[in-house]
Every structure is written in C-alpha cells, then in structure tokens.
C-alpha cells in the first residue's frame, strides 16, 4: 500500500527502550513479552531476542478474548517450542492473568532451586514487561498489581530510582514497562497492525485497508463474512474493492444514484472487526511460516507469506 511508506519506525523511541533494557536486564530474572494474540508475529519487535539476550522469556498472548481460540492454542505451542513459557490473557477483564506468577515460577524452577540450595529461599522473582504500544501493558500491570501500583517519583534533580511492584506469587515487576516498536517498514506487518488499530488511522487509506481485510476474511473466515455482510463464500470478485462495494450494497450504504458508499462501508468494516463483531479472528497462522524463525525473520524481512503471493489469503 502506497500510504504505508509514510509510517516510520521510531528510532528515537527504540533507542530509549534499548537503554532501559540494557540497564534493567541485569536486575531481572526473566522478561515478559506481551503480544497481541491476533498478531503473534507482527506484534513482536524483531529485535526482541537480540535485545534481551538469553533471559528466560514468558510470552503473554494478550487480547486472547478477541482472537481465534484454535489459532491461539497453535501459537501457544509455537512459542513453547521456541523455549518460552506461554500464557494467554485478557488483561481487560483479568481472565488468565492469575497464571502469570505460576508460569514464571515454572519457567525459573532451575534457578529457584539453586537459590534455595544457597539458603536464599523466598527471594522474589524480578521481571520486566515489554511490548508494543497498545498491546495492553498498562492493563496487565494494573491487573497484576491491583491497587498497589507505585507512583513514579519525578522530582527535579533526583535520579528516579527504579521501583518494583510486588505482586502475588513472590514476583516483583519493574514499574515501567518497555515500549518496543513493531517493524513498520514491512508493509504486510504494517497492514495487520493497522487492522487492529495499533497504527494510527489517519496515516492510512481506510478503503484500501478495509478492502484488504475483506479479502483476508473471505479466504480465511468466509462464514463471518456471510453472516455479517451476506457475502457468499463462493462469490467471485476481481478485487477487494469489489467486495467492499458488495458489502456497502448489502448494507444499504448508498450515495445518490445508488453508488455504493465505500468510504462509509470501509469505516464500518474496520470498526466491526476491531469491535469483534465479526467474531474472534486471528490474522496470522503458524503454518504460514515457511521455515522456523530465521535470521531474516528476526530482522522483520519475512513475516509469513506476502499478500501478493495471494492464494492462501494471508495478509
Ligand atoms: P499499553 O499500555 O500497552 O499501551 O496498552 P493499554 O493497557 O493502555 O491497552 C490498550 C487498549 O487495549 C485499551 O483499550 C485496553 O482496555 C485494551 N486491552 C488491553 N488488554 C486487553 C485484552 O486482553 N482484551 C481486550 N479486549 N482489550 C484489552 P482502550 O480502548 O484504549 O481503552 P478502554 O477500552 O480500556 O477504555
């Protein structure tokens, strides 16, 4: 998409996070990487592994309430196979959040046994939370901490001391999560993030975005499209834009002279997708990965199949 070229990866913000990670890494036992369960690849920062070196990792597939449960289970296995502990969560309602501390204890069992052998029983586990904007870091921390979240000390001339928030299960969280940035130069990644609202709307062409989302839905979730917009699973169309026109007609979104109001239809498609009105949908499948995470994927060069490859509807 043409418009995508305007979206930049934010080097200034990343530099700040990099410094924060470097400073905090020696203080923590594990890192908790928050991912959007609808986008378990694109909501990752491709530098994550390099930035956090070999710290034990807990992956939290957040917003699981909005994602396809069958695919979420596949993604749990995908990240488990890559050595991470994995939990699923809905940090808005709090569902799944109670697994956080037990999962960390299981992940760190060997280290905890060593501490215990050295007479350091009861030593807290320290962890920092990392994730892209909007993935739910504050919601998760608030859920984990209850009302105990520390107020950041911000007095002029005083170097702010890192604060820890004690949560249940003998775990302490670094009070400020690290904000990572997705790799937006990759248009496929930028598109998927835009579907979920993780990228600001105004930099995108809504109609092109909605058309692309409709193609994906028609290929991967045809029932949802039939139920919501009466678009038949076996319908033929030339372009995603034709699907958008069809949806506008079926919804009675017409301009004078019966011309489909694709602008209005596009806004509806995007809003309804984000509002889970089309059902619980995941935009990425583990099997779309042609090879296990390779160096090029780590660098964000190849996140799954390209939409232009077409046939399987991967966006
Ligand atoms: P951040 O710190 O990583 O930037 O994310 P934050 O917690 O602010 O969450 C961003 C938005 O995502 C919020 O919605 C929040 O409620 C929602 N959210 C976070 N986790 C979940 C989840 O697991 N499931 C669902 N369904 N939503 C989640 P908002 O619209 O900005 O605010 P509001 O709806 O809470 O008023």
XYZ file of N, CA and C in Angstrom, residues 88-264:
531
model
N -2.001 -17.269 28.024
C -2.935 -16.435 27.273
C -3.689 -15.577 28.290
N -4.040 -14.371 27.884
C -4.692 -13.491 28.847
C -5.664 -12.532 28.186
N -6.624 -12.111 28.979
C -7.471 -10.980 28.632
C -7.258 -9.986 29.771
N -6.368 -9.048 29.543
C -5.989 -8.136 30.627
C -7.062 -7.104 30.907
N -8.032 -7.019 30.020
C -9.126 -6.077 30.258
C -10.032 -6.631 31.372
N -10.431 -7.911 31.232
C -11.291 -8.499 32.261
C -10.471 -9.145 33.370
N -9.208 -9.443 33.077
C -8.359 -10.104 34.080
C -8.264 -11.607 33.881
N -9.005 -12.138 32.905
C -9.000 -13.589 32.679
C -7.603 -14.080 32.256
N -7.120 -15.113 32.933
C -5.826 -15.692 32.581
C -4.653 -15.044 33.299
N -4.882 -13.856 33.859
C -3.777 -13.102 34.459
C -3.201 -13.822 35.684
N -4.048 -14.601 36.348
C -3.541 -15.290 37.544
C -2.507 -16.376 37.213
N -2.385 -16.746 35.954
C -1.358 -17.735 35.564
C 0.031 -17.112 35.472
N 0.108 -15.790 35.530
C 1.373 -15.088 35.302
C 2.471 -15.562 36.266
N 2.218 -15.445 37.571
C 3.271 -15.799 38.548
C 3.599 -17.300 38.526
N 2.582 -18.187 38.512
C 2.921 -19.621 38.449
C 3.725 -19.984 37.196
N 3.404 -19.359 36.062
C 4.150 -19.669 34.828
C 5.604 -19.224 34.975
N 5.798 -18.076 35.607
C 7.175 -17.606 35.837
C 7.924 -18.546 36.757
N 7.251 -19.024 37.795
C 7.914 -19.941 38.747
C 8.324 -21.225 38.052
N 7.452 -21.709 37.157
C 7.792 -22.939 36.418
C 8.970 -22.681 35.486
N 8.932 -21.527 34.808
C 9.997 -21.181 33.869
C 11.348 -21.095 34.580
N 11.308 -20.559 35.801
C 12.564 -20.303 36.519
C 12.876 -21.373 37.556
N 12.173 -22.493 37.479
C 12.346 -23.533 38.512
C 13.816 -23.901 38.748
N 14.637 -24.096 37.703
C 16.032 -24.462 37.968
C 16.785 -23.385 38.773
N 16.611 -22.114 38.393
C 17.282 -21.034 39.129
C 16.777 -20.953 40.567
N 15.454 -21.114 40.739
C 14.880 -21.009 42.080
C 15.417 -22.118 42.971
N 15.604 -23.319 42.389
C 16.142 -24.446 43.166
C 17.569 -24.122 43.616
N 18.333 -23.479 42.720
C 19.718 -23.101 43.077
C 19.730 -22.096 44.225
N 18.862 -21.086 44.120
C 18.800 -20.082 45.194
C 18.469 -20.756 46.521
N 17.507 -21.661 46.441
C 17.067 -22.335 47.663
C 18.219 -23.133 48.274
N 18.981 -23.803 47.401
C 20.122 -24.595 47.878
C 21.159 -23.686 48.558
N 21.203 -22.421 48.128
C 22.148 -21.481 48.752
C 21.514 -20.732 49.921
N 20.377 -21.230 50.367
C 19.731 -20.625 51.539
C 18.983 -19.333 51.231
N 18.705 -19.094 49.940
C 18.002 -17.856 49.590
C 16.537 -18.140 49.286
N 15.922 -18.916 50.153
C 14.518 -19.258 49.940
C 13.656 -17.987 50.068
N 12.659 -17.873 49.226
C 11.776 -16.711 49.331
C 12.290 -15.487 48.603
N 13.421 -15.606 47.942
C 13.919 -14.477 47.148
C 12.889 -14.156 46.057
N 12.508 -12.867 45.911
C 11.486 -12.582 44.889
C 12.017 -12.789 43.474
N 11.114 -13.095 42.574
C 11.454 -13.181 41.154
C 11.222 -11.800 40.565
N 12.204 -11.292 39.849
C 12.033 -9.953 39.264
C 11.883 -10.048 37.741
N 10.957 -9.279 37.240
C 10.634 -9.395 35.818
C 10.289 -8.030 35.236
N 10.632 -7.829 33.980
C 10.162 -6.601 33.308
C 9.241 -6.969 32.154
N 8.293 -6.081 31.913
C 7.295 -6.316 30.868
C 7.639 -5.461 29.658
N 7.617 -6.084 28.496
C 7.929 -5.387 27.252
C 6.827 -5.644 26.230
N 6.565 -4.651 25.409
C 5.576 -4.860 24.353
C 5.364 -3.605 23.540
N 4.740 -3.758 22.386
C 4.499 -2.606 21.504
C 3.363 -1.750 22.095
N 3.212 -0.504 21.641
C 2.147 0.341 22.159
C 0.778 -0.317 21.962
N -0.093 -0.102 22.944
C -1.481 -0.558 22.827
C -1.710 -2.048 23.002
N -0.663 -2.800 23.265
C -0.835 -4.253 23.350
C -1.456 -4.649 24.696
N -1.443 -3.714 25.655
C -2.095 -3.991 26.934
C -1.152 -4.023 28.132
N 0.003 -3.383 28.012
C 0.987 -3.415 29.107
C 0.414 -2.801 30.388
N -0.170 -1.599 30.275
C -0.704 -0.948 31.483
C -1.849 -1.763 32.055
N -2.698 -2.270 31.174
C -3.835 -3.069 31.664
C -3.339 -4.278 32.433
N -2.323 -4.945 31.891
C -1.800 -6.143 32.563
C -1.172 -5.772 33.908
N -0.363 -4.725 33.914
C 0.294 -4.331 35.170
C -0.765 -3.960 36.214
N -1.776 -3.218 35.794
C -2.830 -2.846 36.746
C -3.560 -4.069 37.276
N -3.806 -5.019 36.404
C -4.478 -6.256 36.831
C -3.598 -7.029 37.811
N -2.308 -7.121 37.493
C -1.391 -7.888 38.343
C -1.182 -7.201 39.689
N -1.137 -5.878 39.652
C -0.767 -5.135 40.853
C -1.973 -4.770 41.711
N -3.155 -4.916 41.190
C -4.326 -4.455 41.929
C -4.172 -2.958 42.139
N -4.358 -2.494 43.345
C -4.213 -1.043 43.584
C -2.805 -0.661 44.016
N -1.869 -1.631 43.893
C -0.566 -1.397 44.528
C 0.447 -0.687 43.641
N 0.014 -0.234 42.481
C 0.977 0.335 41.555
C 1.647 1.578 42.150
N 2.963 1.580 42.107
C 3.717 2.684 42.714
C 3.606 3.936 41.864
N 3.567 5.066 42.524
C 3.594 6.346 41.807
C 5.039 6.662 41.439
N 5.238 7.059 40.200
C 6.604 7.373 39.773
C 7.068 8.671 40.432
N 8.234 8.589 41.011
C 8.820 9.771 41.653
C 9.425 10.645 40.562
N 9.056 11.907 40.511
C 9.513 12.728 39.398
C 9.972 14.093 39.899
N 10.828 14.087 40.910
C 11.295 15.372 41.442
C 12.518 15.843 40.665
N 12.540 17.122 40.377
C 13.665 17.680 39.613
C 14.967 17.424 40.362
N 15.976 17.031 39.639
C 17.292 16.851 40.245
C 17.482 15.526 40.950
N 16.431 14.769 41.064
C 16.550 13.473 41.731
C 16.498 12.383 40.666
N 17.523 11.577 40.624
C 17.505 10.484 39.655
C 16.457 9.488 40.136
N 15.550 9.191 39.254
C 14.473 8.296 39.667
C 15.010 6.890 39.886
N 14.744 6.389 41.056
C 15.188 5.035 41.367
C 14.158 4.080 40.776
N 14.673 3.020 40.195
C 13.735 2.068 39.629
C 12.889 1.464 40.751
N 11.603 1.393 40.520
C 10.741 0.863 41.564
C 10.184 -0.477 41.141
N 9.879 -1.256 42.134
C 9.360 -2.599 41.895
C 7.979 -2.706 42.483
N 7.122 -3.360 41.779
C 5.754 -3.563 42.261
C 5.636 -5.017 42.668
N 5.318 -5.223 43.939
C 5.158 -6.608 44.423
C 3.800 -7.134 44.000
N 3.798 -8.304 43.381
C 2.509 -8.922 43.067
C 2.477 -10.295 43.747
N 1.343 -10.972 43.654
C 1.224 -12.277 44.318
C 2.207 -13.273 43.723
N 2.502 -14.311 44.489
C 3.344 -15.393 43.978
C 4.828 -15.088 44.101
N 5.193 -14.090 44.928
C 6.603 -13.779 45.148
C 7.273 -13.160 43.928
N 6.503 -12.403 43.150
C 7.046 -11.791 41.933
C 7.060 -10.267 42.094
N 8.090 -9.644 41.558
C 8.148 -8.179 41.528
C 8.312 -7.701 40.090
N 7.491 -6.706 39.738
C 7.531 -6.165 38.373
C 8.258 -4.841 38.376
N 9.046 -4.620 37.346
C 9.612 -3.293 37.147
C 8.442 -2.350 36.848
N 8.403 -1.193 37.520
C 7.182 -0.375 37.449
C 6.891 0.217 36.077
N 7.935 0.435 35.265
C 7.666 0.975 33.925
C 7.938 -0.086 32.865
N 6.928 -0.408 32.067
C 7.174 -1.392 31.010
C 7.995 -0.774 29.885
N 8.676 -1.610 29.136
C 9.453 -1.127 27.985
C 8.573 -1.100 26.753
N 8.606 0.034 26.050
C 7.804 0.151 24.825
C 8.667 -0.208 23.630
N 8.321 -1.298 23.019
C 9.026 -1.714 21.804
C 8.193 -1.240 20.606
N 8.823 -1.224 19.448
C 8.082 -0.767 18.260
C 8.059 -1.877 17.230
N 6.904 -2.022 16.598
C 6.849 -3.049 15.549
C 7.641 -2.591 14.336
N 7.899 -3.524 13.463
C 8.712 -3.220 12.284
C 7.796 -2.772 11.155
N 7.582 -1.461 11.061
C 6.561 -0.983 10.136
C 7.015 -0.853 8.686
N 8.323 -0.988 8.434
C 8.737 -0.913 7.026
C 8.168 -2.084 6.241
N 7.913 -3.170 6.931
C 7.323 -4.323 6.270
C 5.830 -4.037 6.099
N 5.408 -3.896 4.843
C 4.034 -3.470 4.591
C 2.997 -4.464 5.091
N 3.331 -5.733 5.023
C 2.367 -6.735 5.495
C 2.144 -6.570 6.992
N 3.244 -6.377 7.684
C 3.174 -6.192 9.131
C 2.391 -4.920 9.445
N 2.707 -3.839 8.742
C 2.038 -2.559 8.986
C 0.535 -2.685 8.745
N 0.157 -3.411 7.718
C -1.255 -3.609 7.399
C -1.980 -4.359 8.512
N -1.381 -5.449 8.950
C -2.032 -6.239 10.003
C -2.170 -5.435 11.284
N -1.141 -4.650 11.595
C -1.212 -3.807 12.785
C -2.307 -2.756 12.619
N -2.440 -2.249 11.400
C -3.460 -1.224 11.143
C -4.870 -1.803 11.294
N -5.061 -3.047 10.879
C -6.386 -3.669 11.051
C -6.814 -3.619 12.522
N -5.862 -3.869 13.403
C -6.205 -3.947 14.829
C -6.219 -2.578 15.496
N -5.758 -1.553 14.801
C -5.754 -0.215 15.392
C -4.458 0.108 16.107
N -3.458 -0.750 15.965
C -2.178 -0.490 16.630
C -1.391 0.622 15.928
N -1.798 0.959 14.702
C -1.171 2.047 13.963
C -2.237 3.123 13.789
N -1.841 4.383 13.932
C -2.820 5.470 13.851
C -3.581 5.454 12.522
N -4.891 5.650 12.607
C -5.742 5.560 11.422
C -5.436 6.588 10.355
N -5.125 7.803 10.797
C -5.069 8.902 9.820
C -3.963 8.763 8.779
N -2.990 7.904 9.053
C -1.921 7.746 8.060
C -2.264 6.672 7.022
N -3.459 6.127 7.126
C -3.792 5.017 6.233
C -4.977 5.343 5.343
N -5.025 4.704 4.200
C -6.179 4.786 3.321
C -7.184 3.733 3.784
N -8.239 4.212 4.419
C -9.192 3.297 5.064
C -9.838 2.340 4.066
N -10.152 2.844 2.888
C -10.821 1.970 1.917
C -9.900 0.839 1.448
N -8.660 1.195 1.183
C -7.706 0.164 0.752
C -7.497 -0.864 1.870
N -7.452 -0.362 3.087
C -7.247 -1.244 4.235
C -8.438 -2.202 4.408
N -9.648 -1.628 4.332
C -10.854 -2.443 4.504
C -10.958 -3.473 3.380
N -10.607 -3.059 2.155
C -10.679 -3.976 1.010
C -9.737 -5.164 1.258
N -8.597 -4.867 1.757
C -7.608 -5.910 2.027
C -8.079 -6.847 3.146
N -8.694 -6.248 4.153
C -9.211 -7.055 5.260
C -10.334 -7.967 4.765
N -11.177 -7.446 3.864
C -12.276 -8.267 3.339
C -11.744 -9.465 2.549
N -10.677 -9.264 1.786
C -10.092 -10.385 1.030
C -9.602 -11.454 2.007
N -8.912 -11.012 3.040
C -8.419 -11.963 4.038
C -9.589 -12.719 4.674
N -10.622 -11.977 5.061
C -11.767 -12.609 5.733
C -12.474 -13.571 4.793
N -12.587 -13.172 3.531
C -13.265 -14.042 2.577
C -12.522 -15.364 2.422
N -11.210 -15.289 2.499
C -10.420 -16.511 2.319
C -10.295 -17.332 3.604
N -10.170 -16.652 4.715
C -9.915 -17.380 5.971
C -11.143 -17.526 6.875
N -12.043 -16.587 6.836
C -13.226 -16.629 7.708
C -14.485 -16.352 6.878
N -14.745 -17.164 5.833
C -15.870 -16.871 4.931
C -17.225 -16.840 5.639
N -17.371 -17.658 6.654
C -18.654 -17.700 7.385
C -18.966 -16.362 8.047
N -17.926 -15.768 8.613
C -18.106 -14.480 9.293
C -18.616 -13.437 8.303
N -18.073 -13.478 7.111
C -18.447 -12.501 6.087
C -19.872 -12.754 5.589
N -20.218 -14.014 5.523
C -21.566 -14.358 5.080
C -22.587 -13.914 6.127
N -22.280 -14.238 7.384
C -23.237 -13.918 8.441
C -23.397 -12.421 8.638
N -22.297 -11.707 8.589
C -22.349 -10.280 8.913
C -22.759 -9.423 7.707
N -22.217 -9.781 6.526
C -22.415 -8.882 5.371
C -23.120 -9.561 4.197
N -23.566 -10.792 4.393
C -24.245 -11.553 3.335
C -23.401 -11.638 2.055
N -22.114 -11.799 2.245
C -21.235 -12.030 1.092
C -21.024 -13.551 1.007
N -21.469 -14.150 -0.082
C -21.458 -15.618 -0.186
C -20.019 -16.154 -0.216
N -19.778 -17.275 0.480
C -18.423 -17.853 0.485
C -17.916 -18.174 -0.922
N -18.850 -18.502 -1.856
C -18.385 -18.875 -3.198
C -18.472 -17.719 -4.202
N -18.662 -16.510 -3.700
C -18.776 -15.402 -4.644
C -17.435 -15.139 -5.327
N -17.499 -14.660 -6.546
C -16.246 -14.334 -7.239
C -16.114 -12.812 -7.295
N -14.906 -12.361 -7.225
C -14.673 -10.919 -7.261
C -13.296 -10.675 -7.852
N -13.164 -9.514 -8.468
C -11.883 -9.163 -9.100
C -10.894 -8.637 -8.070
N -11.400 -7.739 -7.221
C -10.505 -7.079 -6.257
C -11.203 -6.973 -4.902
N -10.439 -6.642 -3.896
C -11.008 -6.403 -2.567
C -11.988 -5.245 -2.599
N -11.718 -4.291 -3.474
C -12.605 -3.131 -3.574
C -14.011 -3.566 -4.017
N -14.061 -4.573 -4.885
C -15.369 -5.080 -5.328
C -16.119 -5.696 -4.143
N -15.382 -6.347 -3.249
C -16.020 -6.904 -2.047
C -16.566 -5.778 -1.168
N -15.798 -4.707 -1.102
C -16.226 -3.559 -0.293
C -17.504 -2.955 -0.882
N -17.548 -2.867 -2.209
C -18.754 -2.344 -2.866
C -19.956 -3.254 -2.580
N -19.695 -4.552 -2.634
C -20.753 -5.522 -2.369
C -21.284 -5.366 -0.950
N -20.351 -5.236 -0.026
C -20.735 -5.079 1.378
C -21.576 -3.815 1.551
N -21.145 -2.700 0.900
C -21.877 -1.427 1.006
C -23.304 -1.599 0.464
N -23.421 -2.299 -0.670
C -24.756 -2.516 -1.266
C -25.622 -3.347 -0.327
N -25.032 -4.447 0.175
C -25.804 -5.336 1.044
C -26.255 -4.638 2.322
N -25.490 -3.678 2.753
C -25.819 -2.926 3.957
C -26.689 -1.703 3.667
N -26.968 -1.458 2.411
C -27.755 -0.287 2.036
C -26.986 1.016 2.210
N -25.661 0.929 2.154
C -24.840 2.150 2.266
C -24.623 2.708 0.868
N -25.561 3.547 0.441
C -25.525 4.034 -0.938
C -25.529 5.548 -0.987
N -24.853 6.069 -1.997
C -24.888 7.508 -2.253
C -26.018 7.761 -3.253
N -26.258 9.025 -3.600
C -27.329 9.296 -4.559
C -26.998 8.599 -5.883
N -27.995 8.102 -6.525
C -27.799 7.371 -7.772
C -27.426 5.920 -7.530
N -27.516 5.503 -6.269
C -27.269 4.089 -5.945
C -25.803 3.692 -5.938
N -24.904 4.664 -5.917
C -23.469 4.353 -5.902
C -23.079 3.880 -4.490
N -22.382 2.736 -4.388
C -22.006 2.255 -3.050
C -21.115 3.259 -2.313
N -21.454 3.522 -1.076
C -20.655 4.454 -0.265
C -19.507 3.651 0.383
N -18.453 3.490 -0.393
C -17.360 2.621 0.075
C -16.580 3.237 1.237
N -16.641 4.547 1.320
C -15.939 5.198 2.438
C -16.602 4.810 3.760
N -17.915 4.925 3.772
C -18.676 4.576 4.980
C -18.557 3.074 5.266
